């Protein structure tokens, strides 16, 4: 059959279908697409409500609670990391506390041991240096411990929102080294210990690796570009690891959070959308194994109720990668930067005045 014959056949087929029939099929396809979209939306909304408000808390027995097992927590001396340490000790885990300041770690270790009667080790570690001796020291402390949990919590953001081109080289390098390089290296050191522990117990217990992501990584965030990129990196890395370690019986989850009161966020007063670290970590641990607000993502959880509703709302309306989300985020961080610069100028003036007073 020549190509002219083929066109003639197609033409006669089209002309044999009446206009009414065409309209009917177009409407049918539109209706089926609408029904499919509505069904998937309602299913994920139902799962969100179930996971955030109804599902019972995760039982940490499956990770070896109250049986002499250990959890490693990085950035453990303050904020969210300190709460992870306290609440895992309360659930019956020994602790390896990792962060920079020895004195803060010692105080926390004493508090944990006296309150919860669990074994505690400390590792002082400046994650910004990427120094081999840090990793060697961590390896030495944990080599014979039955570890089942790793909390990759350590992280640094920009001191104030800043255009990428004005970001200092030190701040840029610190963020990437702490958030990414140190997190990856620590995971390479701790995970073999988790695999060993799980295998020893014939896979009757599981391992767990939680990594702190952020709304800054969920939504590309102008004026926090390096931090935003570092957390987006953790998202993909953690999700990939989750696939690799499933056959080793290790659950791997990225935790997404909007603001939490802490010295990093510089927010002191909690509210419905900004919980304190205690409430945030309680939700996070209770909801291990659920996606909560992160219904569209694999291996990810947005556990705190108001953050979950925000994440779900953005993902199902404007979308996390949209121009609208990006420009709203830009406006918000431009305004935070303006206020932060004004505050810095006020403080600089004050210290100049007090220096002049001293001279006089
Ligand atoms: N707070 C929020 O609003 C928020 C929102 C989303 C995600 N997050 C994420 O949650 C995690 C914890 O944040 P946070 O607000 O709890 O922070 P934070 O209150 O500032 O605490 C940071 C912890 O990390 C340690 N640390 C800081 N720099 C370190 C370094 N170079 N080496 C080793 N340890 C270091 C600190 O202890 P030392 O000073 O003693 O070392 C401290 O224990 C971060 O990954 C952050 O990105 C926080």
mmCIF file with all atom_site columns, N, CA and C and ligand atoms in Angstrom, residues 75-81 98-101 104 125-128 153-156 178 212-215 227 231 257-265, ligand 1:
data_model
loop_
_atom_site.group_PDB
_atom_site.id
_atom_site.type_symbol
_atom_site.label_atom_id
_atom_site.label_alt_id
_atom_site.label_comp_id
_atom_site.label_asym_id
_atom_site.label_entity_id
_atom_site.label_seq_id
_atom_site.pdbx_PDB_ins_code
_atom_site.Cartn_x
_atom_site.Cartn_y
_atom_site.Cartn_z
_atom_site.occupancy
_atom_site.B_iso_or_equiv
_atom_site.pdbx_formal_charge
_atom_site.auth_seq_id
_atom_site.auth_comp_id
_atom_site.auth_asym_id
_atom_site.auth_atom_id
_atom_site.pdbx_PDB_model_num
ATOM   1   N N   . UNK A 1 75  ? 25.260 15.947 66.169 1.00 0.00 ? 75  UNK A N   1
ATOM   2   C CA  . UNK A 1 75  ? 24.725 17.261 66.570 1.00 0.00 ? 75  UNK A CA  1
ATOM   3   C C   . UNK A 1 75  ? 23.860 17.082 67.795 1.00 0.00 ? 75  UNK A C   1
ATOM   4   N N   . UNK A 1 76  ? 24.397 16.271 68.764 1.00 0.00 ? 76  UNK A N   1
ATOM   5   C CA  . UNK A 1 76  ? 23.552 15.784 69.867 1.00 0.00 ? 76  UNK A CA  1
ATOM   6   C C   . UNK A 1 76  ? 23.490 16.715 71.063 1.00 0.00 ? 76  UNK A C   1
ATOM   7   N N   . UNK A 1 77  ? 24.316 17.781 71.064 1.00 0.00 ? 77  UNK A N   1
ATOM   8   C CA  . UNK A 1 77  ? 24.417 18.533 72.320 1.00 0.00 ? 77  UNK A CA  1
ATOM   9   C C   . UNK A 1 77  ? 23.375 19.632 72.451 1.00 0.00 ? 77  UNK A C   1
ATOM   10  N N   . UNK A 1 78  ? 22.603 19.901 71.406 1.00 0.00 ? 78  UNK A N   1
ATOM   11  C CA  . UNK A 1 78  ? 21.673 21.035 71.462 1.00 0.00 ? 78  UNK A CA  1
ATOM   12  C C   . UNK A 1 78  ? 20.467 20.781 70.574 1.00 0.00 ? 78  UNK A C   1
ATOM   13  N N   . UNK A 1 79  ? 19.434 21.590 70.742 1.00 0.00 ? 79  UNK A N   1
ATOM   14  C CA  . UNK A 1 79  ? 18.295 21.631 69.825 1.00 0.00 ? 79  UNK A CA  1
ATOM   15  C C   . UNK A 1 79  ? 17.663 20.272 69.538 1.00 0.00 ? 79  UNK A C   1
ATOM   16  N N   . UNK A 1 80  ? 17.427 20.008 68.260 1.00 0.00 ? 80  UNK A N   1
ATOM   17  C CA  . UNK A 1 80  ? 16.714 18.799 67.828 1.00 0.00 ? 80  UNK A CA  1
ATOM   18  C C   . UNK A 1 80  ? 17.529 17.540 68.171 1.00 0.00 ? 80  UNK A C   1
ATOM   19  N N   . UNK A 1 81  ? 18.856 17.597 67.972 1.00 0.00 ? 81  UNK A N   1
ATOM   20  C CA  . UNK A 1 81  ? 19.709 16.430 68.236 1.00 0.00 ? 81  UNK A CA  1
ATOM   21  C C   . UNK A 1 81  ? 19.677 16.028 69.708 1.00 0.00 ? 81  UNK A C   1
ATOM   22  N N   . UNK A 1 98  ? 27.432 12.644 69.522 1.00 0.00 ? 98  UNK A N   1
ATOM   23  C CA  . UNK A 1 98  ? 28.507 13.233 68.714 1.00 0.00 ? 98  UNK A CA  1
ATOM   24  C C   . UNK A 1 98  ? 28.223 14.721 68.498 1.00 0.00 ? 98  UNK A C   1
ATOM   25  N N   . UNK A 1 99  ? 29.182 15.582 68.882 1.00 0.00 ? 99  UNK A N   1
ATOM   26  C CA  . UNK A 1 99  ? 29.140 16.997 68.458 1.00 0.00 ? 99  UNK A CA  1
ATOM   27  C C   . UNK A 1 99  ? 30.452 17.684 68.818 1.00 0.00 ? 99  UNK A C   1
ATOM   28  N N   . UNK A 1 100 ? 30.515 19.014 68.665 1.00 0.00 ? 100 UNK A N   1
ATOM   29  C CA  . UNK A 1 100 ? 31.801 19.716 68.824 1.00 0.00 ? 100 UNK A CA  1
ATOM   30  C C   . UNK A 1 100 ? 32.231 19.900 70.268 1.00 0.00 ? 100 UNK A C   1
ATOM   31  N N   . UNK A 1 101 ? 31.235 20.227 71.152 1.00 0.00 ? 101 UNK A N   1
ATOM   32  C CA  . UNK A 1 101 ? 31.608 20.753 72.463 1.00 0.00 ? 101 UNK A CA  1
ATOM   33  C C   . UNK A 1 101 ? 31.571 19.687 73.563 1.00 0.00 ? 101 UNK A C   1
ATOM   34  N N   . UNK A 1 104 ? 29.400 20.303 76.802 1.00 0.00 ? 104 UNK A N   1
ATOM   35  C CA  . UNK A 1 104 ? 27.949 20.139 76.629 1.00 0.00 ? 104 UNK A CA  1
ATOM   36  C C   . UNK A 1 104 ? 27.593 18.658 76.541 1.00 0.00 ? 104 UNK A C   1
ATOM   37  N N   . UNK A 1 125 ? 33.701 16.090 67.955 1.00 0.00 ? 125 UNK A N   1
ATOM   38  C CA  . UNK A 1 125 ? 33.876 15.943 66.515 1.00 0.00 ? 125 UNK A CA  1
ATOM   39  C C   . UNK A 1 125 ? 33.490 17.262 65.860 1.00 0.00 ? 125 UNK A C   1
ATOM   40  N N   . UNK A 1 126 ? 34.431 17.953 65.215 1.00 0.00 ? 126 UNK A N   1
ATOM   41  C CA  . UNK A 1 126 ? 34.038 19.148 64.463 1.00 0.00 ? 126 UNK A CA  1
ATOM   42  C C   . UNK A 1 126 ? 33.804 18.742 63.019 1.00 0.00 ? 126 UNK A C   1
ATOM   43  N N   . UNK A 1 127 ? 32.538 18.642 62.654 1.00 0.00 ? 127 UNK A N   1
ATOM   44  C CA  . UNK A 1 127 ? 32.182 18.115 61.331 1.00 0.00 ? 127 UNK A CA  1
ATOM   45  C C   . UNK A 1 127 ? 32.616 19.034 60.199 1.00 0.00 ? 127 UNK A C   1
ATOM   46  N N   . UNK A 1 128 ? 32.966 20.303 60.508 1.00 0.00 ? 128 UNK A N   1
ATOM   47  C CA  . UNK A 1 128 ? 33.344 21.219 59.421 1.00 0.00 ? 128 UNK A CA  1
ATOM   48  C C   . UNK A 1 128 ? 34.773 20.986 58.940 1.00 0.00 ? 128 UNK A C   1
ATOM   49  N N   . UNK A 1 153 ? 21.704 14.100 62.288 1.00 0.00 ? 153 UNK A N   1
ATOM   50  C CA  . UNK A 1 153 ? 21.023 15.358 62.607 1.00 0.00 ? 153 UNK A CA  1
ATOM   51  C C   . UNK A 1 153 ? 21.902 16.572 62.377 1.00 0.00 ? 153 UNK A C   1
ATOM   52  N N   . UNK A 1 154 ? 23.256 16.405 62.478 1.00 0.00 ? 154 UNK A N   1
ATOM   53  C CA  . UNK A 1 154 ? 24.105 17.597 62.444 1.00 0.00 ? 154 UNK A CA  1
ATOM   54  C C   . UNK A 1 154 ? 23.879 18.362 61.134 1.00 0.00 ? 154 UNK A C   1
ATOM   55  N N   . UNK A 1 155 ? 23.811 19.702 61.281 1.00 0.00 ? 155 UNK A N   1
ATOM   56  C CA  . UNK A 1 155 ? 23.587 20.509 60.086 1.00 0.00 ? 155 UNK A CA  1
ATOM   57  C C   . UNK A 1 155 ? 23.879 21.966 60.370 1.00 0.00 ? 155 UNK A C   1
ATOM   58  N N   . UNK A 1 156 ? 24.209 22.704 59.320 1.00 0.00 ? 156 UNK A N   1
ATOM   59  C CA  . UNK A 1 156 ? 24.415 24.142 59.458 1.00 0.00 ? 156 UNK A CA  1
ATOM   60  C C   . UNK A 1 156 ? 23.707 24.867 58.325 1.00 0.00 ? 156 UNK A C   1
ATOM   61  N N   . UNK A 1 178 ? 29.676 19.971 56.453 1.00 0.00 ? 178 UNK A N   1
ATOM   62  C CA  . UNK A 1 178 ? 28.924 19.457 57.610 1.00 0.00 ? 178 UNK A CA  1
ATOM   63  C C   . UNK A 1 178 ? 27.698 18.669 57.141 1.00 0.00 ? 178 UNK A C   1
ATOM   64  N N   . UNK A 1 212 ? 18.122 14.359 58.868 1.00 0.00 ? 212 UNK A N   1
ATOM   65  C CA  . UNK A 1 212 ? 17.336 15.602 58.914 1.00 0.00 ? 212 UNK A CA  1
ATOM   66  C C   . UNK A 1 212 ? 17.415 16.357 57.589 1.00 0.00 ? 212 UNK A C   1
ATOM   67  N N   . UNK A 1 213 ? 16.281 16.406 56.907 1.00 0.00 ? 213 UNK A N   1
ATOM   68  C CA  . UNK A 1 213 ? 16.135 17.277 55.740 1.00 0.00 ? 213 UNK A CA  1
ATOM   69  C C   . UNK A 1 213 ? 15.525 18.586 56.205 1.00 0.00 ? 213 UNK A C   1
ATOM   70  N N   . UNK A 1 214 ? 14.842 19.287 55.311 1.00 0.00 ? 214 UNK A N   1
ATOM   71  C CA  . UNK A 1 214 ? 14.294 20.586 55.677 1.00 0.00 ? 214 UNK A CA  1
ATOM   72  C C   . UNK A 1 214 ? 13.331 21.063 54.586 1.00 0.00 ? 214 UNK A C   1
ATOM   73  N N   . UNK A 1 215 ? 12.416 21.973 54.957 1.00 0.00 ? 215 UNK A N   1
ATOM   74  C CA  . UNK A 1 215 ? 11.611 22.642 53.924 1.00 0.00 ? 215 UNK A CA  1
ATOM   75  C C   . UNK A 1 215 ? 12.549 23.375 52.955 1.00 0.00 ? 215 UNK A C   1
ATOM   76  N N   . UNK A 1 227 ? 22.414 26.054 51.426 1.00 0.00 ? 227 UNK A N   1
ATOM   77  C CA  . UNK A 1 227 ? 21.740 25.187 52.406 1.00 0.00 ? 227 UNK A CA  1
ATOM   78  C C   . UNK A 1 227 ? 20.644 24.385 51.699 1.00 0.00 ? 227 UNK A C   1
ATOM   79  N N   . UNK A 1 231 ? 20.445 20.225 51.437 1.00 0.00 ? 231 UNK A N   1
ATOM   80  C CA  . UNK A 1 231 ? 19.353 19.402 51.979 1.00 0.00 ? 231 UNK A CA  1
ATOM   81  C C   . UNK A 1 231 ? 18.653 18.629 50.857 1.00 0.00 ? 231 UNK A C   1
ATOM   82  N N   . UNK A 1 257 ? 11.321 19.028 57.810 1.00 0.00 ? 257 UNK A N   1
ATOM   83  C CA  . UNK A 1 257 ? 10.790 19.897 58.859 1.00 0.00 ? 257 UNK A CA  1
ATOM   84  C C   . UNK A 1 257 ? 10.751 21.346 58.375 1.00 0.00 ? 257 UNK A C   1
ATOM   85  N N   . UNK A 1 258 ? 9.671  22.032 58.738 1.00 0.00 ? 258 UNK A N   1
ATOM   86  C CA  . UNK A 1 258 ? 9.645  23.505 58.610 1.00 0.00 ? 258 UNK A CA  1
ATOM   87  C C   . UNK A 1 258 ? 10.350 24.018 59.868 1.00 0.00 ? 258 UNK A C   1
ATOM   88  N N   . UNK A 1 259 ? 10.155 25.251 60.287 1.00 0.00 ? 259 UNK A N   1
ATOM   89  C CA  . UNK A 1 259 ? 10.921 25.792 61.417 1.00 0.00 ? 259 UNK A CA  1
ATOM   90  C C   . UNK A 1 259 ? 10.616 25.096 62.741 1.00 0.00 ? 259 UNK A C   1
ATOM   91  N N   . UNK A 1 260 ? 11.659 25.009 63.588 1.00 0.00 ? 260 UNK A N   1
ATOM   92  C CA  . UNK A 1 260 ? 11.561 24.479 64.954 1.00 0.00 ? 260 UNK A CA  1
ATOM   93  C C   . UNK A 1 260 ? 12.335 25.472 65.816 1.00 0.00 ? 260 UNK A C   1
ATOM   94  N N   . UNK A 1 261 ? 11.880 25.750 67.041 1.00 0.00 ? 261 UNK A N   1
ATOM   95  C CA  . UNK A 1 261 ? 12.621 26.702 67.882 1.00 0.00 ? 261 UNK A CA  1
ATOM   96  C C   . UNK A 1 261 ? 14.004 26.101 68.202 1.00 0.00 ? 261 UNK A C   1
ATOM   97  N N   . UNK A 1 262 ? 15.069 26.871 67.960 1.00 0.00 ? 262 UNK A N   1
ATOM   98  C CA  . UNK A 1 262 ? 16.432 26.378 68.264 1.00 0.00 ? 262 UNK A CA  1
ATOM   99  C C   . UNK A 1 262 ? 17.411 27.514 68.011 1.00 0.00 ? 262 UNK A C   1
ATOM   100 N N   . UNK A 1 263 ? 18.700 27.267 68.364 1.00 0.00 ? 263 UNK A N   1
ATOM   101 C CA  . UNK A 1 263 ? 19.649 28.347 68.107 1.00 0.00 ? 263 UNK A CA  1
ATOM   102 C C   . UNK A 1 263 ? 19.894 28.489 66.601 1.00 0.00 ? 263 UNK A C   1
ATOM   103 N N   . UNK A 1 264 ? 19.699 27.416 65.821 1.00 0.00 ? 264 UNK A N   1
ATOM   104 C CA  . UNK A 1 264 ? 19.874 27.576 64.370 1.00 0.00 ? 264 UNK A CA  1
ATOM   105 C C   . UNK A 1 264 ? 18.781 28.465 63.779 1.00 0.00 ? 264 UNK A C   1
ATOM   106 N N   . UNK A 1 265 ? 17.527 28.224 64.172 1.00 0.00 ? 265 UNK A N   1
ATOM   107 C CA  . UNK A 1 265 ? 16.434 29.016 63.581 1.00 0.00 ? 265 UNK A CA  1
ATOM   108 C C   . UNK A 1 265 ? 16.372 30.415 64.201 1.00 0.00 ? 265 UNK A C   1
HETATM 109 N N1  . LIG B 2 .   ? 15.677 24.432 63.648 1.00 0.00 ? 1   LIG B N1  1
HETATM 110 C C1  . LIG B 2 .   ? 15.029 24.455 62.519 1.00 0.00 ? 1   LIG B C1  1
HETATM 111 O O1  . LIG B 2 .   ? 14.173 25.317 62.279 1.00 0.00 ? 1   LIG B O1  1
HETATM 112 C C2  . LIG B 2 .   ? 15.287 23.377 61.489 1.00 0.00 ? 1   LIG B C2  1
HETATM 113 C C3  . LIG B 2 .   ? 14.377 23.264 60.425 1.00 0.00 ? 1   LIG B C3  1
HETATM 114 C C4  . LIG B 2 .   ? 14.601 22.275 59.472 1.00 0.00 ? 1   LIG B C4  1
HETATM 115 C C5  . LIG B 2 .   ? 15.691 21.422 59.577 1.00 0.00 ? 1   LIG B C5  1
HETATM 116 N N2  . LIG B 2 .   ? 16.552 21.575 60.627 1.00 0.00 ? 1   LIG B N2  1
HETATM 117 C C6  . LIG B 2 .   ? 17.717 20.667 60.680 1.00 0.00 ? 1   LIG B C6  1
HETATM 118 O O2  . LIG B 2 .   ? 17.747 20.039 61.955 1.00 0.00 ? 1   LIG B O2  1
HETATM 119 C C7  . LIG B 2 .   ? 19.087 19.771 62.329 1.00 0.00 ? 1   LIG B C7  1
HETATM 120 C C8  . LIG B 2 .   ? 19.355 20.284 63.734 1.00 0.00 ? 1   LIG B C8  1
HETATM 121 O O3  . LIG B 2 .   ? 19.079 21.676 63.773 1.00 0.00 ? 1   LIG B O3  1
HETATM 122 P P1  . LIG B 2 .   ? 18.918 22.488 65.142 1.00 0.00 ? 1   LIG B P1  1
HETATM 123 O O4  . LIG B 2 .   ? 18.004 23.592 64.857 1.00 0.00 ? 1   LIG B O4  1
HETATM 124 O O5  . LIG B 2 .   ? 18.636 21.568 66.259 1.00 0.00 ? 1   LIG B O5  1
HETATM 125 O O6  . LIG B 2 .   ? 20.392 23.086 65.296 1.00 0.00 ? 1   LIG B O6  1
HETATM 126 P P2  . LIG B 2 .   ? 21.110 23.675 66.602 1.00 0.00 ? 1   LIG B P2  1
HETATM 127 O O7  . LIG B 2 .   ? 20.148 23.932 67.695 1.00 0.00 ? 1   LIG B O7  1
HETATM 128 O O8  . LIG B 2 .   ? 21.946 24.799 66.118 1.00 0.00 ? 1   LIG B O8  1
HETATM 129 O O9  . LIG B 2 .   ? 22.051 22.463 67.062 1.00 0.00 ? 1   LIG B O9  1
HETATM 130 C C9  . LIG B 2 .   ? 23.082 22.032 66.234 1.00 0.00 ? 1   LIG B C9  1
HETATM 131 C C10 . LIG B 2 .   ? 23.812 20.866 66.875 1.00 0.00 ? 1   LIG B C10 1
HETATM 132 O O10 . LIG B 2 .   ? 24.867 20.477 65.996 1.00 0.00 ? 1   LIG B O10 1
HETATM 133 C C11 . LIG B 2 .   ? 26.129 20.640 66.654 1.00 0.00 ? 1   LIG B C11 1
HETATM 134 N N3  . LIG B 2 .   ? 27.074 21.179 65.701 1.00 0.00 ? 1   LIG B N3  1
HETATM 135 C C12 . LIG B 2 .   ? 27.025 22.392 65.089 1.00 0.00 ? 1   LIG B C12 1
HETATM 136 N N4  . LIG B 2 .   ? 28.084 22.534 64.268 1.00 0.00 ? 1   LIG B N4  1
HETATM 137 C C13 . LIG B 2 .   ? 28.810 21.401 64.378 1.00 0.00 ? 1   LIG B C13 1
HETATM 138 C C14 . LIG B 2 .   ? 30.038 20.952 63.802 1.00 0.00 ? 1   LIG B C14 1
HETATM 139 N N5  . LIG B 2 .   ? 30.738 21.720 62.974 1.00 0.00 ? 1   LIG B N5  1
HETATM 140 N N6  . LIG B 2 .   ? 30.487 19.722 64.140 1.00 0.00 ? 1   LIG B N6  1
HETATM 141 C C15 . LIG B 2 .   ? 29.818 18.937 65.001 1.00 0.00 ? 1   LIG B C15 1
HETATM 142 N N7  . LIG B 2 .   ? 28.675 19.312 65.584 1.00 0.00 ? 1   LIG B N7  1
HETATM 143 C C16 . LIG B 2 .   ? 28.173 20.532 65.287 1.00 0.00 ? 1   LIG B C16 1
HETATM 144 C C17 . LIG B 2 .   ? 25.849 21.596 67.810 1.00 0.00 ? 1   LIG B C17 1
HETATM 145 O O11 . LIG B 2 .   ? 26.650 21.345 68.943 1.00 0.00 ? 1   LIG B O11 1
HETATM 146 P P3  . LIG B 2 .   ? 28.084 21.995 69.213 1.00 0.00 ? 1   LIG B P3  1
HETATM 147 O O12 . LIG B 2 .   ? 27.910 23.460 68.971 1.00 0.00 ? 1   LIG B O12 1
HETATM 148 O O13 . LIG B 2 .   ? 28.413 21.633 70.596 1.00 0.00 ? 1   LIG B O13 1
HETATM 149 O O14 . LIG B 2 .   ? 28.938 21.306 68.244 1.00 0.00 ? 1   LIG B O14 1
HETATM 150 C C18 . LIG B 2 .   ? 24.434 21.207 68.192 1.00 0.00 ? 1   LIG B C18 1
HETATM 151 O O15 . LIG B 2 .   ? 24.454 20.055 69.004 1.00 0.00 ? 1   LIG B O15 1
HETATM 152 C C19 . LIG B 2 .   ? 19.967 20.413 61.238 1.00 0.00 ? 1   LIG B C19 1
HETATM 153 O O16 . LIG B 2 .   ? 20.350 19.430 60.316 1.00 0.00 ? 1   LIG B O16 1
HETATM 154 C C20 . LIG B 2 .   ? 19.028 21.404 60.573 1.00 0.00 ? 1   LIG B C20 1
HETATM 155 O O17 . LIG B 2 .   ? 19.376 21.655 59.241 1.00 0.00 ? 1   LIG B O17 1
HETATM 156 C C21 . LIG B 2 .   ? 16.366 22.525 61.581 1.00 0.00 ? 1   LIG B C21 1
#
